[in-house]
PDB file of C-alpha atoms in Angstrom:
ATOM      1  CA  MET W   1      74.378  99.813 100.860  1.00 51.00           C
ATOM      2  CA  LYS W   2      74.183  99.837  97.047  1.00 53.00           C
ATOM      3  CA  LYS W   3      75.956 103.209  96.982  1.00 53.00           C
ATOM      4  CA  PHE W   4      78.767 101.909  99.208  1.00 49.00           C
ATOM      5  CA  THR W   5      79.213  98.806  97.041  1.00 51.00           C
ATOM      6  CA  LEU W   6      79.359 100.879  93.852  1.00 48.00           C
ATOM      7  CA  ILE W   7      81.914 103.287  95.321  1.00 52.00           C
ATOM      8  CA  ALA W   8      84.047 100.412  96.633  1.00 52.00           C
ATOM      9  CA  VAL W   9      84.016  98.680  93.219  1.00 48.00           C
ATOM     10  CA  VAL W  10      84.967 101.882  91.375  1.00 48.00           C
ATOM     11  CA  LEU W  11      87.816 102.736  93.735  1.00 47.00           C
ATOM     12  CA  THR W  12      89.080  99.147  93.725  1.00 49.00           C
ATOM     13  CA  SER W  13      89.135  99.203  89.921  1.00 48.00           C
ATOM     14  CA  PHE W  14      91.621 102.095  90.142  1.00 45.00           C
ATOM     15  CA  LEU W  15      94.019  99.621  91.692  1.00 41.00           C
ATOM     16  CA  LEU W  16      93.704  97.261  88.741  1.00 41.00           C
ATOM     17  CA  LEU W  17      94.172 100.006  86.132  1.00 40.00           C
ATOM     18  CA  ALA W  18      97.148 101.696  87.755  1.00 39.00           C
ATOM     19  CA  ASN W  19     100.789 101.391  86.713  1.00 36.00           C
ATOM     20  CA  ARG W  20     103.271 100.968  89.596  1.00 37.00           C
ATOM     21  CA  SER W  21     106.457 102.286  87.941  1.00 36.00           C
ATOM     22  CA  GLN W  22     106.392 106.037  88.686  1.00 40.00           C
ATOM     23  CA  ALA W  23     107.679 107.713  91.872  1.00 46.00           C
ATOM     24  CA  GLN W  24     105.892 110.333  93.997  1.00 61.00           C
ATOM     25  CA  ASP W  25     106.102 114.001  93.011  1.00 81.00           C
ATOM     26  CA  TYR W  26     106.907 115.447  96.444  1.00 94.00           C
ATOM     27  CA  LYS W  27     108.398 114.369  99.785  1.00 97.00           C
ATOM     28  CA  THR W  28     106.178 116.194 102.322  1.00 97.00           C
ATOM     29  CA  ALA W  29     102.802 117.939 102.254  1.00 98.00           C
ATOM     30  CA  VAL W  30     100.838 119.924 104.823  1.00 98.00           C
ATOM     31  CA  GLY W  31      97.273 121.060 104.420  1.00 98.00           C
ATOM     32  CA  LEU W  32      93.657 120.632 105.376  1.00 98.00           C
ATOM     33  CA  LYS W  33      91.408 117.590 105.261  1.00 97.00           C
ATOM     34  CA  PHE W  34      87.653 118.122 104.943  1.00 96.00           C
ATOM     35  CA  GLY W  35      85.834 114.944 105.923  1.00 91.00           C
ATOM     36  CA  GLY W  36      82.291 113.774 106.309  1.00 86.00           C
ATOM     37  CA  TYR W  37      82.444 114.210 110.083  1.00 85.00           C
ATOM     38  CA  GLU W  38      85.800 115.834 110.948  1.00 91.00           C
ATOM     39  CA  ASN W  39      87.807 118.685 109.422  1.00 97.00           C
ATOM     40  CA  GLY W  40      91.332 119.724 110.288  1.00 97.00           C
ATOM     41  CA  PRO W  41      95.042 119.921 109.484  1.00 98.00           C
ATOM     42  CA  SER W  42      96.943 117.025 107.926  1.00 98.00           C
ATOM     43  CA  VAL W  43     100.567 116.112 107.202  1.00 98.00           C
ATOM     44  CA  LYS W  44     101.786 113.534 104.676  1.00 98.00           C
ATOM     45  CA  TYR W  45     105.389 112.280 104.497  1.00 98.00           C
ATOM     46  CA  PHE W  46     106.757 109.864 101.887  1.00 97.00           C
ATOM     47  CA  MET W  47     109.159 107.287 103.330  1.00 97.00           C
ATOM     48  CA  ASN W  48     110.048 106.066  99.817  1.00 96.00           C
ATOM     49  CA  SER W  49     108.652 106.410  96.288  1.00 91.00           C
ATOM     50  CA  THR W  50     105.400 104.520  96.989  1.00 95.00           C
ATOM     51  CA  THR W  51     104.878 104.520 100.773  1.00 97.00           C
ATOM     52  CA  ALA W  52     103.619 107.456 102.861  1.00 98.00           C
ATOM     53  CA  LEU W  53     102.528 108.195 106.408  1.00 98.00           C
ATOM     54  CA  GLU W  54      99.661 110.623 106.944  1.00 98.00           C
ATOM     55  CA  GLY W  55      98.479 112.208 110.158  1.00 98.00           C
ATOM     56  CA  ILE W  56      95.171 114.042 110.531  1.00 97.00           C
ATOM     57  CA  LEU W  57      93.878 116.108 113.444  1.00 98.00           C
ATOM     58  CA  GLY W  58      90.118 115.952 112.931  1.00 96.00           C
ATOM     59  CA  ILE W  59      87.973 118.493 114.731  1.00 96.00           C
ATOM     60  CA  ARG W  60      84.287 117.633 114.974  1.00 88.00           C
ATOM     61  CA  ASN W  61      81.236 118.906 116.811  1.00 83.00           C
ATOM     62  CA  HIS W  62      81.905 118.290 120.535  1.00 86.00           C
ATOM     63  CA  GLY W  63      85.195 116.453 119.935  1.00 91.00           C
ATOM     64  CA  VAL W  64      88.567 115.798 118.361  1.00 96.00           C
ATOM     65  CA  VAL W  65      90.084 112.739 116.654  1.00 95.00           C
ATOM     66  CA  VAL W  66      93.734 112.001 115.771  1.00 97.00           C
ATOM     67  CA  THR W  67      94.162 109.589 112.843  1.00 97.00           C
ATOM     68  CA  GLY W  68      97.352 107.971 111.566  1.00 98.00           C
ATOM     69  CA  LEU W  69      97.453 106.240 108.173  1.00 98.00           C
ATOM     70  CA  TYR W  70      99.971 104.057 106.323  1.00 98.00           C
ATOM     71  CA  GLU W  71      99.402 104.600 102.586  1.00 98.00           C
ATOM     72  CA  LEU W  72     100.606 102.942  99.386  1.00 98.00           C
ATOM     73  CA  HIS W  73     100.640 105.176  96.273  1.00 97.00           C
ATOM     74  CA  GLN W  74     100.800 104.302  92.586  1.00 96.00           C
ATOM     75  CA  PRO W  75     100.097 106.075  89.284  1.00 95.00           C
ATOM     76  CA  ALA W  76      96.484 106.005  88.083  1.00 95.00           C
ATOM     77  CA  PHE W  77      95.073 105.824  84.551  1.00 94.00           C
ATOM     78  CA  ASN W  78      98.516 106.497  83.000  1.00 92.00           C
ATOM     79  CA  THR W  79      97.967 110.158  83.865  1.00 91.00           C
ATOM     80  CA  PRO W  80     101.023 112.092  85.045  1.00 88.00           C
ATOM     81  CA  LEU W  81     100.700 113.446  88.587  1.00 93.00           C
ATOM     82  CA  LEU W  82      97.498 111.465  89.314  1.00 96.00           C
ATOM     83  CA  LYS W  83      97.979 108.829  92.014  1.00 96.00           C
ATOM     84  CA  PHE W  84      95.753 106.121  93.424  1.00 97.00           C
ATOM     85  CA  TYR W  85      96.357 105.362  97.103  1.00 98.00           C
ATOM     86  CA  TYR W  86      95.075 102.930  99.669  1.00 98.00           C
ATOM     87  CA  GLY W  87      96.064 102.025 103.189  1.00 98.00           C
ATOM     88  CA  PHE W  88      95.174 101.442 106.790  1.00 98.00           C
ATOM     89  CA  GLY W  89      95.661 102.971 110.216  1.00 98.00           C
ATOM     90  CA  ALA W  90      94.003 103.820 113.496  1.00 98.00           C
ATOM     91  CA  HIS W  91      92.315 106.691 115.300  1.00 96.00           C
ATOM     92  CA  VAL W  92      91.955 107.862 118.880  1.00 97.00           C
ATOM     93  CA  GLY W  93      89.914 110.767 120.190  1.00 94.00           C
ATOM     94  CA  ALA W  94      87.056 111.935 122.361  1.00 93.00           C
ATOM     95  CA  VAL W  95      83.583 113.396 121.987  1.00 87.00           C
ATOM     96  CA  GLY W  96      81.507 115.237 124.548  1.00 85.00           C
ATOM     97  CA  SER W  97      77.808 114.919 125.164  1.00 78.00           C
ATOM     98  CA  GLY W  98      75.616 115.499 122.157  1.00 75.00           C
ATOM     99  CA  VAL W  99      74.883 113.957 118.775  1.00 71.00           C
ATOM    100  CA  TYR W 100      77.634 111.784 117.254  1.00 69.00           C
ATOM    101  CA  LYS W 101      77.202 111.778 113.469  1.00 69.00           C
ATOM    102  CA  ARG W 102      78.010 108.545 111.654  1.00 69.00           C
ATOM    103  CA  PHE W 103      77.235 106.644 108.453  1.00 68.00           C
ATOM    104  CA  GLY W 104      73.641 105.407 108.355  1.00 70.00           C
ATOM    105  CA  ASP W 105      72.371 106.893 111.609  1.00 72.00           C
ATOM    106  CA  ASP W 106      73.432 109.103 114.509  1.00 74.00           C
ATOM    107  CA  ASN W 107      74.029 108.348 118.192  1.00 69.00           C
ATOM    108  CA  TYR W 108      73.244 110.638 121.107  1.00 72.00           C
ATOM    109  CA  TYR W 109      75.627 110.552 124.075  1.00 70.00           C
ATOM    110  CA  SER W 110      74.665 112.113 127.403  1.00 77.00           C
ATOM    111  CA  ASP W 111      78.298 112.079 128.595  1.00 83.00           C
ATOM    112  CA  SER W 112      81.856 112.176 127.163  1.00 86.00           C
ATOM    113  CA  ARG W 113      83.140 109.156 125.228  1.00 87.00           C
ATOM    114  CA  VAL W 114      86.528 107.909 124.072  1.00 93.00           C
ATOM    115  CA  LEU W 115      86.899 107.088 120.377  1.00 91.00           C
ATOM    116  CA  LEU W 116      89.278 104.300 119.356  1.00 96.00           C
ATOM    117  CA  GLY W 117      89.301 102.179 116.238  1.00 96.00           C
ATOM    118  CA  ALA W 118      90.786 100.959 112.962  1.00 97.00           C
ATOM    119  CA  ASP W 119      90.780 103.016 109.752  1.00 97.00           C
ATOM    120  CA  GLY W 120      91.180 102.456 106.038  1.00 97.00           C
ATOM    121  CA  VAL W 121      91.664 104.839 103.147  1.00 98.00           C
ATOM    122  CA  LEU W 122      91.039 104.538  99.410  1.00 98.00           C
ATOM    123  CA  GLY W 123      91.475 107.552  97.134  1.00 98.00           C
ATOM    124  CA  LEU W 124      92.936 109.590  94.307  1.00 98.00           C
ATOM    125  CA  GLU W 125      95.402 112.470  94.565  1.00 97.00           C
ATOM    126  CA  TYR W 126      96.386 114.961  91.870  1.00 97.00           C
ATOM    127  CA  LYS W 127      99.484 117.134  92.134  1.00 96.00           C
ATOM    128  CA  LEU W 128      99.092 120.335  90.106  1.00 95.00           C
ATOM    129  CA  PRO W 129     101.884 120.369  87.492  1.00 93.00           C
ATOM    130  CA  ASP W 130     103.197 123.932  87.927  1.00 91.00           C
ATOM    131  CA  ALA W 131     102.206 124.593  91.537  1.00 94.00           C
ATOM    132  CA  PRO W 132     103.094 123.089  94.931  1.00 96.00           C
ATOM    133  CA  ILE W 133      99.475 122.028  95.488  1.00 97.00           C
ATOM    134  CA  ALA W 134      97.981 118.529  95.753  1.00 97.00           C
ATOM    135  CA  ILE W 135      94.248 117.781  95.822  1.00 98.00           C
ATOM    136  CA  SER W 136      92.872 114.459  97.065  1.00 98.00           C
ATOM    137  CA  LEU W 137      89.484 112.788  97.203  1.00 98.00           C
ATOM    138  CA  ASP W 138      89.041 109.624  99.245  1.00 97.00           C
ATOM    139  CA  LEU W 139      86.828 107.300 101.235  1.00 97.00           C
ATOM    140  CA  ASN W 140      87.666 106.572 104.841  1.00 95.00           C
ATOM    141  CA  PRO W 141      86.024 103.406 106.180  1.00 96.00           C
ATOM    142  CA  ARG W 142      86.554 102.803 109.883  1.00 93.00           C
ATOM    143  CA  VAL W 143      85.479 100.520 112.653  1.00 94.00           C
ATOM    144  CA  GLU W 144      84.770 102.249 115.949  1.00 90.00           C
ATOM    145  CA  LEU W 145      85.586  99.937 118.846  1.00 93.00           C
ATOM    146  CA  ALA W 146      85.356 102.020 122.031  1.00 89.00           C
ATOM    147  CA  THR W 147      81.820 103.382 121.537  1.00 80.00           C
ATOM    148  CA  GLY W 148      80.649 100.559 119.282  1.00 76.00           C
ATOM    149  CA  PRO W 149      81.486  98.369 117.736  1.00 85.00           C
ATOM    150  CA  PHE W 150      80.099  99.863 114.546  1.00 85.00           C
ATOM    151  CA  PHE W 151      81.204 100.569 110.981  1.00 89.00           C
ATOM    152  CA  ASP W 152      81.544 104.135 109.750  1.00 87.00           C
ATOM    153  CA  LEU W 153      82.288 105.541 106.283  1.00 91.00           C
ATOM    154  CA  ALA W 154      83.222 109.119 105.417  1.00 90.00           C
ATOM    155  CA  PRO W 155      84.306 110.830 102.212  1.00 94.00           C
ATOM    156  CA  GLY W 156      87.249 113.207 102.392  1.00 96.00           C
ATOM    157  CA  LEU W 157      88.672 116.124 100.398  1.00 98.00           C
ATOM    158  CA  GLY W 158      92.263 117.167 100.990  1.00 98.00           C
ATOM    159  CA  LEU W 159      94.072 120.357  99.939  1.00 98.00           C
ATOM    160  CA  LYS W 160      97.824 120.282 100.584  1.00 98.00           C
ATOM    161  CA  TYR W 161     100.916 122.418 100.054  1.00 98.00           C
ATOM    162  CA  THR W 162     103.753 120.177  98.840  1.00 97.00           C
ATOM    163  CA  PHE W 163     107.508 120.495  99.262  1.00 94.00           C
TER     164      PHE W 163
END
């Protein structure tokens, strides 16, 4: 729990240090998201200079999860092309029988289960200056309602092609 609190405080401090005046550096990005429990393709689309929608198709052991996120972006640490983002969303998916990995401990399911819950995101994204590549690192807290309720937390690494 101490680790989670420290990470939450550090990421929240990004919000306080960021400057809101700069626009995003691309309109759309497609790539891969590598998470603590799911990996898969992702798409991010900016609706305006600070607001984006992101969709992730997460493939996990014995299952699949679709996540949609509403994200707010702003410059971080007065560094060009580095953005702090945070937001919320939801997920829906299914897992088959087997071990369901989650933060803190694991569950074993002897049959298939539906996954449904609320998600958050808190992270940093850097757009490479002379290449159409963006790299992100984030935390994804979520509350699982259908098989829970329980709280889950997963780190994520994103690699995206921007255009």
